[in-house]
XYZ file of N, CA and C in Angstrom:
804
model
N 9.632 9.796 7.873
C 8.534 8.919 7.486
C 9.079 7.552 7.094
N 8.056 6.889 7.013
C 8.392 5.213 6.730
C 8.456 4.817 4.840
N 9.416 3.921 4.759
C 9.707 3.495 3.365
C 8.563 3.454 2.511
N 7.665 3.534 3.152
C 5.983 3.556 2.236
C 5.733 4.932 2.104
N 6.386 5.604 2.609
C 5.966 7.552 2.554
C 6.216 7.668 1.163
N 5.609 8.652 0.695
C 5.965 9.427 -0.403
C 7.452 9.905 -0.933
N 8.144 10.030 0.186
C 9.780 10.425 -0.352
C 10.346 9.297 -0.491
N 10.402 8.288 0.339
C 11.425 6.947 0.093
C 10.722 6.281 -0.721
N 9.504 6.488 -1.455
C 9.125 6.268 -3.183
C 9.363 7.084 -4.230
N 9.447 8.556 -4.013
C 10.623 8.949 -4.834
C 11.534 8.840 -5.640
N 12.333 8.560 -4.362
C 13.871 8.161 -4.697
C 13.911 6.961 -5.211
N 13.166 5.936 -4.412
C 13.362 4.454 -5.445
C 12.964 4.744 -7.012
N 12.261 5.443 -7.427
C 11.418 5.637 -8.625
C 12.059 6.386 -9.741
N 12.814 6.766 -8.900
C 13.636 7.915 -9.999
C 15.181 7.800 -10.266
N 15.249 6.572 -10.080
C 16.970 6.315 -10.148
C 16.931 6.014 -11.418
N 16.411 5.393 -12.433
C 16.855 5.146 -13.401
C 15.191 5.487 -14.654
N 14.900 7.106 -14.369
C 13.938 7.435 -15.371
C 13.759 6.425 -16.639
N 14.909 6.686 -17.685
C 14.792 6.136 -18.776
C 14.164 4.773 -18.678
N 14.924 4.086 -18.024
C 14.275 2.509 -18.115
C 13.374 2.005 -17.270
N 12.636 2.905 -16.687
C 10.981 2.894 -16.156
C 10.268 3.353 -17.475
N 10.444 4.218 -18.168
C 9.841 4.566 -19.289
C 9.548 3.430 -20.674
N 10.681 2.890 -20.813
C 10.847 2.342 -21.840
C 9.501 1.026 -21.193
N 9.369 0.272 -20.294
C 8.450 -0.413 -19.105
C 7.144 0.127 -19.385
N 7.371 1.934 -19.376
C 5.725 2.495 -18.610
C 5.117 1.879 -20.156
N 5.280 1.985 -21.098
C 4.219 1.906 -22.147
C 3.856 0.532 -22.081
N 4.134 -0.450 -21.355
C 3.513 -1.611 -21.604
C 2.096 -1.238 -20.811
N 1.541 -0.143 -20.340
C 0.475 -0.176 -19.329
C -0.252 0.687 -20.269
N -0.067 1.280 -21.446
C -1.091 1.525 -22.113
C -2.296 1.174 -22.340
N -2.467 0.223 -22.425
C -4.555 -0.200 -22.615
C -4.810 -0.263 -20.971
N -4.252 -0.342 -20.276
C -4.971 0.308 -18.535
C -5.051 1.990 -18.536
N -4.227 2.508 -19.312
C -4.462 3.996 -19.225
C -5.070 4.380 -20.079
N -5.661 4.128 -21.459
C -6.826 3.890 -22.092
C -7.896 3.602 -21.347
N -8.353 2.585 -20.990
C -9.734 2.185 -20.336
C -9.949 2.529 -19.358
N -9.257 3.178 -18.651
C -9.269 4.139 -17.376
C -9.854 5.839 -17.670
N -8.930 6.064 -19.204
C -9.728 7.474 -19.521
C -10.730 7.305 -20.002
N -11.403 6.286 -21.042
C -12.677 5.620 -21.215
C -13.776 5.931 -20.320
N -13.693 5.084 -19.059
C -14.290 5.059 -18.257
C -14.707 6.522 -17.548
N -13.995 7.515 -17.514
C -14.446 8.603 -17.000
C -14.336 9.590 -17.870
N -14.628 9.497 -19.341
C -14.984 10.617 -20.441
C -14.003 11.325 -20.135
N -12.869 11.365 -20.266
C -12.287 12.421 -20.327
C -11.794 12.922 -21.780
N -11.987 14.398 -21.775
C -11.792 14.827 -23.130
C -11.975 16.229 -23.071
N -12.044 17.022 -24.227
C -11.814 18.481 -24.331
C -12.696 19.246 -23.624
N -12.080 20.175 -22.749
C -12.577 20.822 -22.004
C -12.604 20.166 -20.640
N -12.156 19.525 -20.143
C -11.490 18.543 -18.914
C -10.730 18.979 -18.087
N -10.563 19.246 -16.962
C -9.334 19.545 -15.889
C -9.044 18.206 -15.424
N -8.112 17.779 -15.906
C -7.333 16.160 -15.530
C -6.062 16.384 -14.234
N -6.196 15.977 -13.304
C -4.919 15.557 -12.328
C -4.717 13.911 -12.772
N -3.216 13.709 -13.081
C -2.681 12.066 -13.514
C -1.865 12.323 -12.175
N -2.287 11.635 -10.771
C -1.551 12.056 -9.828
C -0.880 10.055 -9.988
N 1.084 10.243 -9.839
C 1.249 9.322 -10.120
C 1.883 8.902 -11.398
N 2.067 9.874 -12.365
C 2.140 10.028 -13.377
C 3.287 9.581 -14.029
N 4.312 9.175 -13.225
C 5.106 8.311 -13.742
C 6.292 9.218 -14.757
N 6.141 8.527 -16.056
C 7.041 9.195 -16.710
C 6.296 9.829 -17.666
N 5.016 9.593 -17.702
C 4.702 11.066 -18.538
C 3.492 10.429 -19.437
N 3.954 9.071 -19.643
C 2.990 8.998 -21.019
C 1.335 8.680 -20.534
N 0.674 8.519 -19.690
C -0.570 8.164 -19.317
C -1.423 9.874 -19.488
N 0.336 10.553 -18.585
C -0.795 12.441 -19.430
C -0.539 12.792 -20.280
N 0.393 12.407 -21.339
C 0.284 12.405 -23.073
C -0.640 12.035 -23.598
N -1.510 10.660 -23.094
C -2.999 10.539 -23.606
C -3.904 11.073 -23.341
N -3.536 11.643 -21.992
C -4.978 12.689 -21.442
C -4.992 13.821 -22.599
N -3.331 14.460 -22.674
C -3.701 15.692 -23.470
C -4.286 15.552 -24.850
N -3.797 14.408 -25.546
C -4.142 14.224 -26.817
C -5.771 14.327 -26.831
N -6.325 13.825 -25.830
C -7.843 14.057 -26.299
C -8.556 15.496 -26.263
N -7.753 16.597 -25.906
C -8.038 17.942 -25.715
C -8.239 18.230 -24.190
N -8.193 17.528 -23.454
C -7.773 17.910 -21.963
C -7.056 18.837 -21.571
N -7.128 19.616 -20.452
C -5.766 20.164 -19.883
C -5.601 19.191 -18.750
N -4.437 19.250 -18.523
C -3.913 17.549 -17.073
C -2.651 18.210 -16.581
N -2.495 17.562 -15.322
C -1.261 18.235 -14.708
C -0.857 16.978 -14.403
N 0.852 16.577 -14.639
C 1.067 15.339 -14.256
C 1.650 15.727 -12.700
N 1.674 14.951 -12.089
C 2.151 14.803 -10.318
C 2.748 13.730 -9.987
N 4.463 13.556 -9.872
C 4.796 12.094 -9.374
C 5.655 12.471 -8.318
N 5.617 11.155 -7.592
C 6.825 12.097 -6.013
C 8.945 11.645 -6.842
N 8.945 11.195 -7.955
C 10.036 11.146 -8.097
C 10.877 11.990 -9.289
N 11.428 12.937 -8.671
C 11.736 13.943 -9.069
C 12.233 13.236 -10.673
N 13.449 12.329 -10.925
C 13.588 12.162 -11.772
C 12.914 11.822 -13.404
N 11.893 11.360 -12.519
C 10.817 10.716 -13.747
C 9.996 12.227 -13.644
N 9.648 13.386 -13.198
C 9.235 14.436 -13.299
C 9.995 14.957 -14.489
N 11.412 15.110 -14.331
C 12.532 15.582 -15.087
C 12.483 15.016 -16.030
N 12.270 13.459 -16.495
C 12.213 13.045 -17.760
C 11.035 13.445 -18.452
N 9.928 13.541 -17.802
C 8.602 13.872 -18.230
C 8.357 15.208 -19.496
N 9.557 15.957 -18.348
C 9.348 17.712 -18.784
C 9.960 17.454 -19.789
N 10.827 16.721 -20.473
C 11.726 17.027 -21.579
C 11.113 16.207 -22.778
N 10.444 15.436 -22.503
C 9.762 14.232 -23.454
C 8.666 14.817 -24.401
N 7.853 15.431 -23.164
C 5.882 15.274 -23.330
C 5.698 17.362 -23.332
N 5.765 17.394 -24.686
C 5.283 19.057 -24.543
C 3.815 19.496 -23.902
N 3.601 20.722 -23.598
C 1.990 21.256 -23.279
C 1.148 20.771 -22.042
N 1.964 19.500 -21.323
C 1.655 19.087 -20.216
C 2.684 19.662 -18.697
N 1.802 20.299 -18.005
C 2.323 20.460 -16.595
C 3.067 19.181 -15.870
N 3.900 19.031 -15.580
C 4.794 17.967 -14.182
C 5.169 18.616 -13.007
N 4.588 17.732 -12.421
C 5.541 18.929 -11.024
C 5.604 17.649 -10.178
N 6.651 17.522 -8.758
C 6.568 16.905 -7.959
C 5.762 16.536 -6.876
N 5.146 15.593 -6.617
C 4.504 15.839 -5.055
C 3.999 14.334 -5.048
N 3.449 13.999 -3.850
C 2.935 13.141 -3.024
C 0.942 13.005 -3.174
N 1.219 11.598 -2.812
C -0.352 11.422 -2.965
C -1.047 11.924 -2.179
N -0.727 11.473 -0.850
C -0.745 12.015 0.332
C -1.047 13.500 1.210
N -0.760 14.092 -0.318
C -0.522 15.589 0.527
C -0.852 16.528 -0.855
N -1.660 16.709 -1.455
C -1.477 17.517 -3.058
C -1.090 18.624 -2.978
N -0.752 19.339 -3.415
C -0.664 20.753 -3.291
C -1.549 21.448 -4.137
N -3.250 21.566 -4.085
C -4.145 21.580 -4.867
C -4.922 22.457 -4.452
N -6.114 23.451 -4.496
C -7.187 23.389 -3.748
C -8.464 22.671 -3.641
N -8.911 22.804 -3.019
C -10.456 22.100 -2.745
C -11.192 21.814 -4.199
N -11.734 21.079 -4.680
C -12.385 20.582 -5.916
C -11.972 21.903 -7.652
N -10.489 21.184 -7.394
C -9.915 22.134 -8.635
C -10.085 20.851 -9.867
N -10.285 19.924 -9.528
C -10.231 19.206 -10.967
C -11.474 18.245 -11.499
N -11.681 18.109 -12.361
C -13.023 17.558 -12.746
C -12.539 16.134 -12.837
N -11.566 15.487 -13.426
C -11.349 14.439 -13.056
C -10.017 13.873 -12.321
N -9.993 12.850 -11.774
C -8.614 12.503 -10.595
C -8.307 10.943 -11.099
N -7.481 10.986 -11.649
C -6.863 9.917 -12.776
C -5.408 9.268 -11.995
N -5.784 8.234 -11.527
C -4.581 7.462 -10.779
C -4.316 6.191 -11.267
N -3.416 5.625 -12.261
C -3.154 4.225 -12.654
C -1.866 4.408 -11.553
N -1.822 3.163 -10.862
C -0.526 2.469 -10.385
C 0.138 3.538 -9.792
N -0.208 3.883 -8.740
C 0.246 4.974 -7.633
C -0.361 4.670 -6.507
N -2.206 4.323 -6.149
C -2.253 4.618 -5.151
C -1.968 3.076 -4.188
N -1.425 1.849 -4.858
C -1.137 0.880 -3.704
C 0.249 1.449 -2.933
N 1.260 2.289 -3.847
C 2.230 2.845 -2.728
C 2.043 4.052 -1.918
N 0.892 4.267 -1.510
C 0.538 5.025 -0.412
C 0.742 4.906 1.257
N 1.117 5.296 1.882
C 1.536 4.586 3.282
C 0.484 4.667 3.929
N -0.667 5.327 3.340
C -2.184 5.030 4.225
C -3.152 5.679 2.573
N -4.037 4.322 2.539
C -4.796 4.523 1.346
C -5.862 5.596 1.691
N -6.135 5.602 3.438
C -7.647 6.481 3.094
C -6.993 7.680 3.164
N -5.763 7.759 3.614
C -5.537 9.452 3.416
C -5.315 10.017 1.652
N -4.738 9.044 0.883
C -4.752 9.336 -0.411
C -6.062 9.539 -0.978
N -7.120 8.462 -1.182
C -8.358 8.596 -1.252
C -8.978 9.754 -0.844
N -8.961 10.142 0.035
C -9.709 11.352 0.695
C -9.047 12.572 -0.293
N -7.582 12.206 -0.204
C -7.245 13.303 -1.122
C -7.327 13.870 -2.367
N -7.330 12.163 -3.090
C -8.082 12.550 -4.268
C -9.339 13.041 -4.245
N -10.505 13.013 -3.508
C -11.563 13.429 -3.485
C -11.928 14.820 -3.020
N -10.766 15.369 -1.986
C -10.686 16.703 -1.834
C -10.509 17.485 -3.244
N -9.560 16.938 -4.009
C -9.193 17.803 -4.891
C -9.918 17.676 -6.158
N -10.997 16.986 -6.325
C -11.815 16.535 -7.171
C -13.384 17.350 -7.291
N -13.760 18.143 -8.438
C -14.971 18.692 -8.345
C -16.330 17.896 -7.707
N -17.412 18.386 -6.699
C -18.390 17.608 -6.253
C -18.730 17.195 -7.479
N -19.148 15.546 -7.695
C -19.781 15.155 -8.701
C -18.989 14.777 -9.762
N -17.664 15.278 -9.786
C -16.484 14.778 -10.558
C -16.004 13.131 -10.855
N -15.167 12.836 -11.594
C -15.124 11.792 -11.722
C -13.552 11.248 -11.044
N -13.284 10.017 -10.364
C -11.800 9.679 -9.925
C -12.098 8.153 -10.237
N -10.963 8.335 -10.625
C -10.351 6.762 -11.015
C -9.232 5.911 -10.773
N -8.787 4.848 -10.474
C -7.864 4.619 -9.519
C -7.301 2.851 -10.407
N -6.244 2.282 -10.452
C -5.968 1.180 -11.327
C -4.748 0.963 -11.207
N -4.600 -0.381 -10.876
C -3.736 -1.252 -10.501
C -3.536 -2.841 -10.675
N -2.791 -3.896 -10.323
C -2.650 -5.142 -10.960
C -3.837 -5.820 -10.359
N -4.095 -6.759 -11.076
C -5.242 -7.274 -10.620
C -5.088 -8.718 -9.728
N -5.688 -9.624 -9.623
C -5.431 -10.885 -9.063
C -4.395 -11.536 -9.494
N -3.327 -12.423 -8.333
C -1.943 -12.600 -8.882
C -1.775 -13.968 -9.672
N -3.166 -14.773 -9.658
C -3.010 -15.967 -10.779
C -3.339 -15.221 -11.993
N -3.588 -13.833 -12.232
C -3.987 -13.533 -13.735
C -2.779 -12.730 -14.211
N -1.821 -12.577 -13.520
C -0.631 -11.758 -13.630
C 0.811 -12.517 -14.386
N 0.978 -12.882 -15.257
C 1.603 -13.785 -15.942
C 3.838 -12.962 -15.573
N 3.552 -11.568 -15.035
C 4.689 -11.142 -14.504
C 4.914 -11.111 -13.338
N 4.333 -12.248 -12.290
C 4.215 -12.431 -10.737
C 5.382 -13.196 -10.582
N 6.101 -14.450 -11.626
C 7.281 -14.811 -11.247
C 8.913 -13.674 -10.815
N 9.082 -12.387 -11.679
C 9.404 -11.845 -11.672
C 9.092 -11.211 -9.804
N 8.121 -10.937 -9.596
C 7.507 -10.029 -8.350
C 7.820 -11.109 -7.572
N 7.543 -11.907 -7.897
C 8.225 -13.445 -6.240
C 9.582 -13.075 -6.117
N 10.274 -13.368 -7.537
C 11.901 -13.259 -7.276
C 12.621 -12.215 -6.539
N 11.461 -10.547 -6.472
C 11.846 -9.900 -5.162
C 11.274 -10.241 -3.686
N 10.838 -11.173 -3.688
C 9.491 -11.279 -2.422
C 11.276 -11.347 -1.599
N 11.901 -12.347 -1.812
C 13.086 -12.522 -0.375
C 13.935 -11.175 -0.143
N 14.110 -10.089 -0.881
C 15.188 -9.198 -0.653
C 14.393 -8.192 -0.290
N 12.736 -8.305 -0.002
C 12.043 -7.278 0.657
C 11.718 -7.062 2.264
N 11.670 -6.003 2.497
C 11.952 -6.079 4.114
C 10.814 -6.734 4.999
N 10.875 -7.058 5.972
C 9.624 -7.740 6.549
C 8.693 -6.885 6.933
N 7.624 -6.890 7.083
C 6.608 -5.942 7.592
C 6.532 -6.316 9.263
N 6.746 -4.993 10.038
C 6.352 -4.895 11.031
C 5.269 -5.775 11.905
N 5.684 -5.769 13.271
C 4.203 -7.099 13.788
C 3.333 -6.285 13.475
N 1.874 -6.909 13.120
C 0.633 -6.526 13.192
C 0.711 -5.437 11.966
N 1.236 -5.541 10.848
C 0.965 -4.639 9.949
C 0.269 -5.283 9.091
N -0.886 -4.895 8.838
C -1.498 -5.641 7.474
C -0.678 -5.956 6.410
N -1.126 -7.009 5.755
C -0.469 -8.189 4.764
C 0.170 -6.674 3.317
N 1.186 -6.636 3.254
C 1.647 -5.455 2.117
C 2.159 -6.526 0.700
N 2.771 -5.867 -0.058
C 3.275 -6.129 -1.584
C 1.958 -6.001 -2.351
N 2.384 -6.226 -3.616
C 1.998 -6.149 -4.824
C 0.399 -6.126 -5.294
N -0.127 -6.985 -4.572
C -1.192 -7.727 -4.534
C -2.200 -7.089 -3.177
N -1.730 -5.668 -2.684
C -2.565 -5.938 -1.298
C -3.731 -5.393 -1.937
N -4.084 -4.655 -3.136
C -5.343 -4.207 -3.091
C -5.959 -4.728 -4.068
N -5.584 -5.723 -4.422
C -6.114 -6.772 -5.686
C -7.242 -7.236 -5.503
N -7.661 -7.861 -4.348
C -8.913 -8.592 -4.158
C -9.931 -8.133 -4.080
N -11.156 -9.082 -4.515
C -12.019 -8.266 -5.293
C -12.940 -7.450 -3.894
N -13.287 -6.133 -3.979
C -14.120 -5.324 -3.165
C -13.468 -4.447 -2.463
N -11.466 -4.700 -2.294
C -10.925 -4.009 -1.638
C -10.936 -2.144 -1.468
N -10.581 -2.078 -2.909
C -10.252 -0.910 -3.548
C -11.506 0.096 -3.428
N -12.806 -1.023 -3.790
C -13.902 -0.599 -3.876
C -14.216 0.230 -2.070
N -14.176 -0.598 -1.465
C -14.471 -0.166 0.191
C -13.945 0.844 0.646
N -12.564 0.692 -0.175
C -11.558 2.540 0.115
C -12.226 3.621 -0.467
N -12.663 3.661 -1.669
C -13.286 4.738 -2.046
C -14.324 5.032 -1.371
N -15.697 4.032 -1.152
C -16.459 4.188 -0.234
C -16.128 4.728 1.188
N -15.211 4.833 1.768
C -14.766 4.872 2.918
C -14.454 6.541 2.737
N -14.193 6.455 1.769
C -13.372 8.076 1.437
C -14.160 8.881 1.336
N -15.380 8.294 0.759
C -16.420 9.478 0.273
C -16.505 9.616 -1.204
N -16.567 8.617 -1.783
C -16.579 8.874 -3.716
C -16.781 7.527 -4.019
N -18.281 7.719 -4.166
C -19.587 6.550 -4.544
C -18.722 5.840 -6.099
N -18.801 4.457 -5.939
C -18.786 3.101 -6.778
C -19.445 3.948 -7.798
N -18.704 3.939 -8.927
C -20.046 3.808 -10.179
C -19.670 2.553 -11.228
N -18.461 1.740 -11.167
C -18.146 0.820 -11.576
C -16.813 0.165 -11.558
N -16.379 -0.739 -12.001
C -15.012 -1.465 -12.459
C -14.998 -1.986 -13.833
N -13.796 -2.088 -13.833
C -12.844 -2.490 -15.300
C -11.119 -3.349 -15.349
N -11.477 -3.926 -16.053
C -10.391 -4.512 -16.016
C -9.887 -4.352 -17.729
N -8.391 -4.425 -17.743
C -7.333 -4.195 -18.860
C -6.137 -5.162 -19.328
N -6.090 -6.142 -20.032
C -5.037 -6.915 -20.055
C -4.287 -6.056 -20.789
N -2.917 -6.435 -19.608
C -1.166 -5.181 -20.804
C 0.033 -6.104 -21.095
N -0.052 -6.742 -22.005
C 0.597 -7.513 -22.564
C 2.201 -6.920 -21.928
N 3.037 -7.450 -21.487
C 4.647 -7.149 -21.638
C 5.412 -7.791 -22.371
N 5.979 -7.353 -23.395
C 6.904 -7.517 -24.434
C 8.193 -7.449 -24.217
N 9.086 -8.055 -24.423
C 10.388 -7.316 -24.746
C 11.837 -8.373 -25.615
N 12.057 -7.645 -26.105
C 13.099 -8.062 -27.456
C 13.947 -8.892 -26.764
N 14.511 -8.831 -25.806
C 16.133 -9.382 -25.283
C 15.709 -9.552 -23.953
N 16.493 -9.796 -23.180
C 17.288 -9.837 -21.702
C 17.729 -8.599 -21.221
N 18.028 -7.874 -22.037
C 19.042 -6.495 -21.889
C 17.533 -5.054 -21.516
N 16.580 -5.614 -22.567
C 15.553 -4.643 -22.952
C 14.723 -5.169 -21.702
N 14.177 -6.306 -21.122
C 13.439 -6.730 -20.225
C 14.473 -5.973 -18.667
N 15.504 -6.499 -18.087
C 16.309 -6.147 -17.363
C 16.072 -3.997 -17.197
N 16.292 -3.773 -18.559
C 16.501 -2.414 -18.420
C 15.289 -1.419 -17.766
N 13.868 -2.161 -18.118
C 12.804 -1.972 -17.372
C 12.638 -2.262 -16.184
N 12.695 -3.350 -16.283
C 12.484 -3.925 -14.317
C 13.498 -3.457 -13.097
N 14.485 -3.376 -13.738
C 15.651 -2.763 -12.897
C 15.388 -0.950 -12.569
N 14.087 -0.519 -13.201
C 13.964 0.582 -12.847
C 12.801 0.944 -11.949
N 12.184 -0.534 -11.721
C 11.050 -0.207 -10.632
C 11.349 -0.158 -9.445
N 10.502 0.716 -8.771
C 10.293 1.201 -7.547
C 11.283 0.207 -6.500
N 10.251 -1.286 -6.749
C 10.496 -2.294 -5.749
C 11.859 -3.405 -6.197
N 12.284 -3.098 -7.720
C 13.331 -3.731 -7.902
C 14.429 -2.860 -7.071
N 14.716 -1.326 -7.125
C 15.310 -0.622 -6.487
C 15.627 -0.857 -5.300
N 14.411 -0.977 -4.741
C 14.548 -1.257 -3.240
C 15.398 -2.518 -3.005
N 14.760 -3.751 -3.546
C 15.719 -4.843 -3.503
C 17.339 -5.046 -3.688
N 17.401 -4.110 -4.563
C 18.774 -4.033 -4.863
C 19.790 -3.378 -3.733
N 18.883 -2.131 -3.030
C 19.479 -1.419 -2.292
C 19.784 -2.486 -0.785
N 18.743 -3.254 -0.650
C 19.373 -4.504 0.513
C 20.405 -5.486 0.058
N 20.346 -5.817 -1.378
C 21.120 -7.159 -1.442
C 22.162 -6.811 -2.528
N 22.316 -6.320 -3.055
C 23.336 -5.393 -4.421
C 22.462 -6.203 -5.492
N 23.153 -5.520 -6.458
C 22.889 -6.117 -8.336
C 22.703 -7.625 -8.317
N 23.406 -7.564 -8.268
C 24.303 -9.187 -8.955
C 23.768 -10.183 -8.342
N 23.189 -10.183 -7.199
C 21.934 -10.976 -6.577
C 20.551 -10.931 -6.802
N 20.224 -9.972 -7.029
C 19.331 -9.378 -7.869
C 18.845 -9.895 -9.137
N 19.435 -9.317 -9.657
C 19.542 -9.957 -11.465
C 19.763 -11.360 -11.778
N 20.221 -11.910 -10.749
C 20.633 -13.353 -10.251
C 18.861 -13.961 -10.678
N 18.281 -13.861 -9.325
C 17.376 -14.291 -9.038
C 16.142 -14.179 -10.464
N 16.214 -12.366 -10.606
C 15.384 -11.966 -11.900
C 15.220 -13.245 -12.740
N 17.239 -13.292 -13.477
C 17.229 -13.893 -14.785
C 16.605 -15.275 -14.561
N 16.829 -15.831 -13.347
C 16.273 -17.513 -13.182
C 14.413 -17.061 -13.484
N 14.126 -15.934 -12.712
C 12.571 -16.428 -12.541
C 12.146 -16.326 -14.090
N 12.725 -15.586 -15.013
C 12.453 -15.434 -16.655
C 12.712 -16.372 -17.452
N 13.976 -17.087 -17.283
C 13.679 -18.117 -17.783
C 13.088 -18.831 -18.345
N 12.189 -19.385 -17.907
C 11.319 -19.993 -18.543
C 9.977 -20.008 -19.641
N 10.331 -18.155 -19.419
C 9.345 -17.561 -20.419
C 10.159 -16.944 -21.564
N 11.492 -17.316 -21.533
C 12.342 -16.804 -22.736
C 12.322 -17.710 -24.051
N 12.095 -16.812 -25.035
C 12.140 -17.799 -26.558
C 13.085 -17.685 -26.811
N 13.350 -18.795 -27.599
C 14.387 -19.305 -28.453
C 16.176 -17.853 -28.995
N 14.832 -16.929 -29.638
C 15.600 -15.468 -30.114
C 15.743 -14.940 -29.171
N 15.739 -15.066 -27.678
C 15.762 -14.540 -26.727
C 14.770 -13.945 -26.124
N 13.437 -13.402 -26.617
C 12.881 -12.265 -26.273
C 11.847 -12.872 -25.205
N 11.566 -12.175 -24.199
C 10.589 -12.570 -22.875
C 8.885 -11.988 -23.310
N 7.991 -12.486 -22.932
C 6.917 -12.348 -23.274
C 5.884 -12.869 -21.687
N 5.256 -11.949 -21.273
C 4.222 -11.652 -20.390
C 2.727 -11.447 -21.125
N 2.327 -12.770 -21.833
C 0.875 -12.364 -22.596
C -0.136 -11.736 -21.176
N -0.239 -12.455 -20.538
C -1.227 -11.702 -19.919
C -0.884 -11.004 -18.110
N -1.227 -9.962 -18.189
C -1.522 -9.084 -16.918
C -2.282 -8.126 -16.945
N -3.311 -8.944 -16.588
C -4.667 -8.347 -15.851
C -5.079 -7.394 -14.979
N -4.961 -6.018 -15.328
C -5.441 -4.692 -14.617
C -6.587 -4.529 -14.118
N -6.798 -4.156 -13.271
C -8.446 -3.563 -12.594
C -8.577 -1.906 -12.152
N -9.200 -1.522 -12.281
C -9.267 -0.464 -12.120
C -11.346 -0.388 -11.746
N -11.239 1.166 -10.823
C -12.320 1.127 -9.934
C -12.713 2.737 -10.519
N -13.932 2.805 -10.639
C -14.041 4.337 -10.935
C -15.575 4.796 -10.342
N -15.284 6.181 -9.793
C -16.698 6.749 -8.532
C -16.626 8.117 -9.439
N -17.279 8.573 -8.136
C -17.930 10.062 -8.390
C -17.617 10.447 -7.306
N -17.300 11.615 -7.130
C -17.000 13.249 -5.348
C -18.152 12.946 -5.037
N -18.649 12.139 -4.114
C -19.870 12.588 -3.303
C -19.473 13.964 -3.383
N -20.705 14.758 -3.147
C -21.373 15.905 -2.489
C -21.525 16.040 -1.010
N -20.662 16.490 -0.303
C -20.698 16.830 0.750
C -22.490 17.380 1.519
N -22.288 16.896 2.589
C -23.817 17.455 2.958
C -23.945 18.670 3.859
């Protein structure tokens, strides 16, 4: 399969668990207003397909949910299991669940389904595995002038591979615009019932603490794996710059989340 498959996101994802983690909590109030939005709470069958390193189904469980987390990178699975008690992890793909037919009442996706190598097959899937009438929810970055960590995401734009002729426009931003996301679900079969948006502040103390996060994403990975470190981090430290204070510490006040949330049509 192609670098957009489920396995060669994996592996980018899971090279350096810890310092994706220390990162994932800046996305807290998107994984808040995402469970908001679709009541989730005691007595709940939650899938967090996507789940990262764990903490988005630490909030599911806290509200009395049962949730199964699902990420395709084994490592951040492995960090998950050792972190986050009473919650299921297991490995797998968006693409492909290993689920049956409407086992979960709600289908809870922050920041998973733009790395899908085909959105309507994910979509569909979430909706297969979603009770008729159930709730799915889906959330990701929003428009890239509201994204105050897009200098960072440019500084990989050159060490990313080119997209194929005639492949629709890819990175960061492909499902940002407004109605996109919306038309996929429609397309899939799991009726609009609204949107939301989440500003997630990114924080971080140092250079060392900012670096230790970003160097563990997906797409920093990838970059690195074409051009090594040291070009890399090159580019990073220039694009930060300018948002570094005095004591050192980098600050991302605003990045603007959106998130889209339907219902399982009912099959006819």
């Amino acid at each position: 399969m192609d670098m957009g498959s489920e396995e060669a996101q994996g592996l980018l994802w899971g090279v350096e668990p810890e310092g994706w983690a220390s990162h994932e909590q800046n996305h807290l109030p998107l994984f808040r207003a995402m469970m908001d939005a679709t009541g989730i709470g005691s007595g709940k069958n939650v899938l967090d397909i996507g789940c990262g390193a764990g903490h988005s189904s630490a909030l599911i469980k806290e509200t009395g949910a049962t949730v199964v987390g699902v990420d395709a990178a084994q490592g951040l699975v492995d960090y998950a299991n050792t972190t986050f008690d009473g919650v299921e992890f297991q490995v797998g793909g968006i693409e492909e669940l290993a689920f049956e037919d409407d086992e979960f009442d709600v289908v809870f996706a922050a920041n998973s389904v733009q790395y899908a190598a085909d959105l309507g097959i994910a979509l569909r899937e979430l909706k297969r595995v979603c009770t008729p009438g159930g709730s799915i929810v889906a959330g990701l970055f929003g428009p890239p002038e509201a994204i105050s960590y897009k200098p960072v995401l440019d500084a990989l734009g050159p060490f990313m591979p080119r997209p194929p002729p005639g492949a629709k426009p890819g990175g960061p931003f492909r499902l940002s615009a407004p109605g996109v996301l919306e038309q996929g679900f429609t397309s899939a079969g799991i009726e609009v019932l609204g949107t939301g948006e989440a500003n997630c502040p990114f924080e971080y103390e140092s250079w060392d603490h900012f670096w230790r996060g970003t160097r563990a994403a997906g797409p920093t990975q990838m970059a690195i794996g074409r051009a090594g470190l040291d070009a890399v981090e090159e580019a990073t430290r220039n694009a930060v710059e300018p948002l570094t204070a005095e004591d050192g510490s980098i600050s991302f006040d605003t990045n603007l989340f959106i998130y889209v949330f339907g219902q399982a049509c009912i099959s006819s």
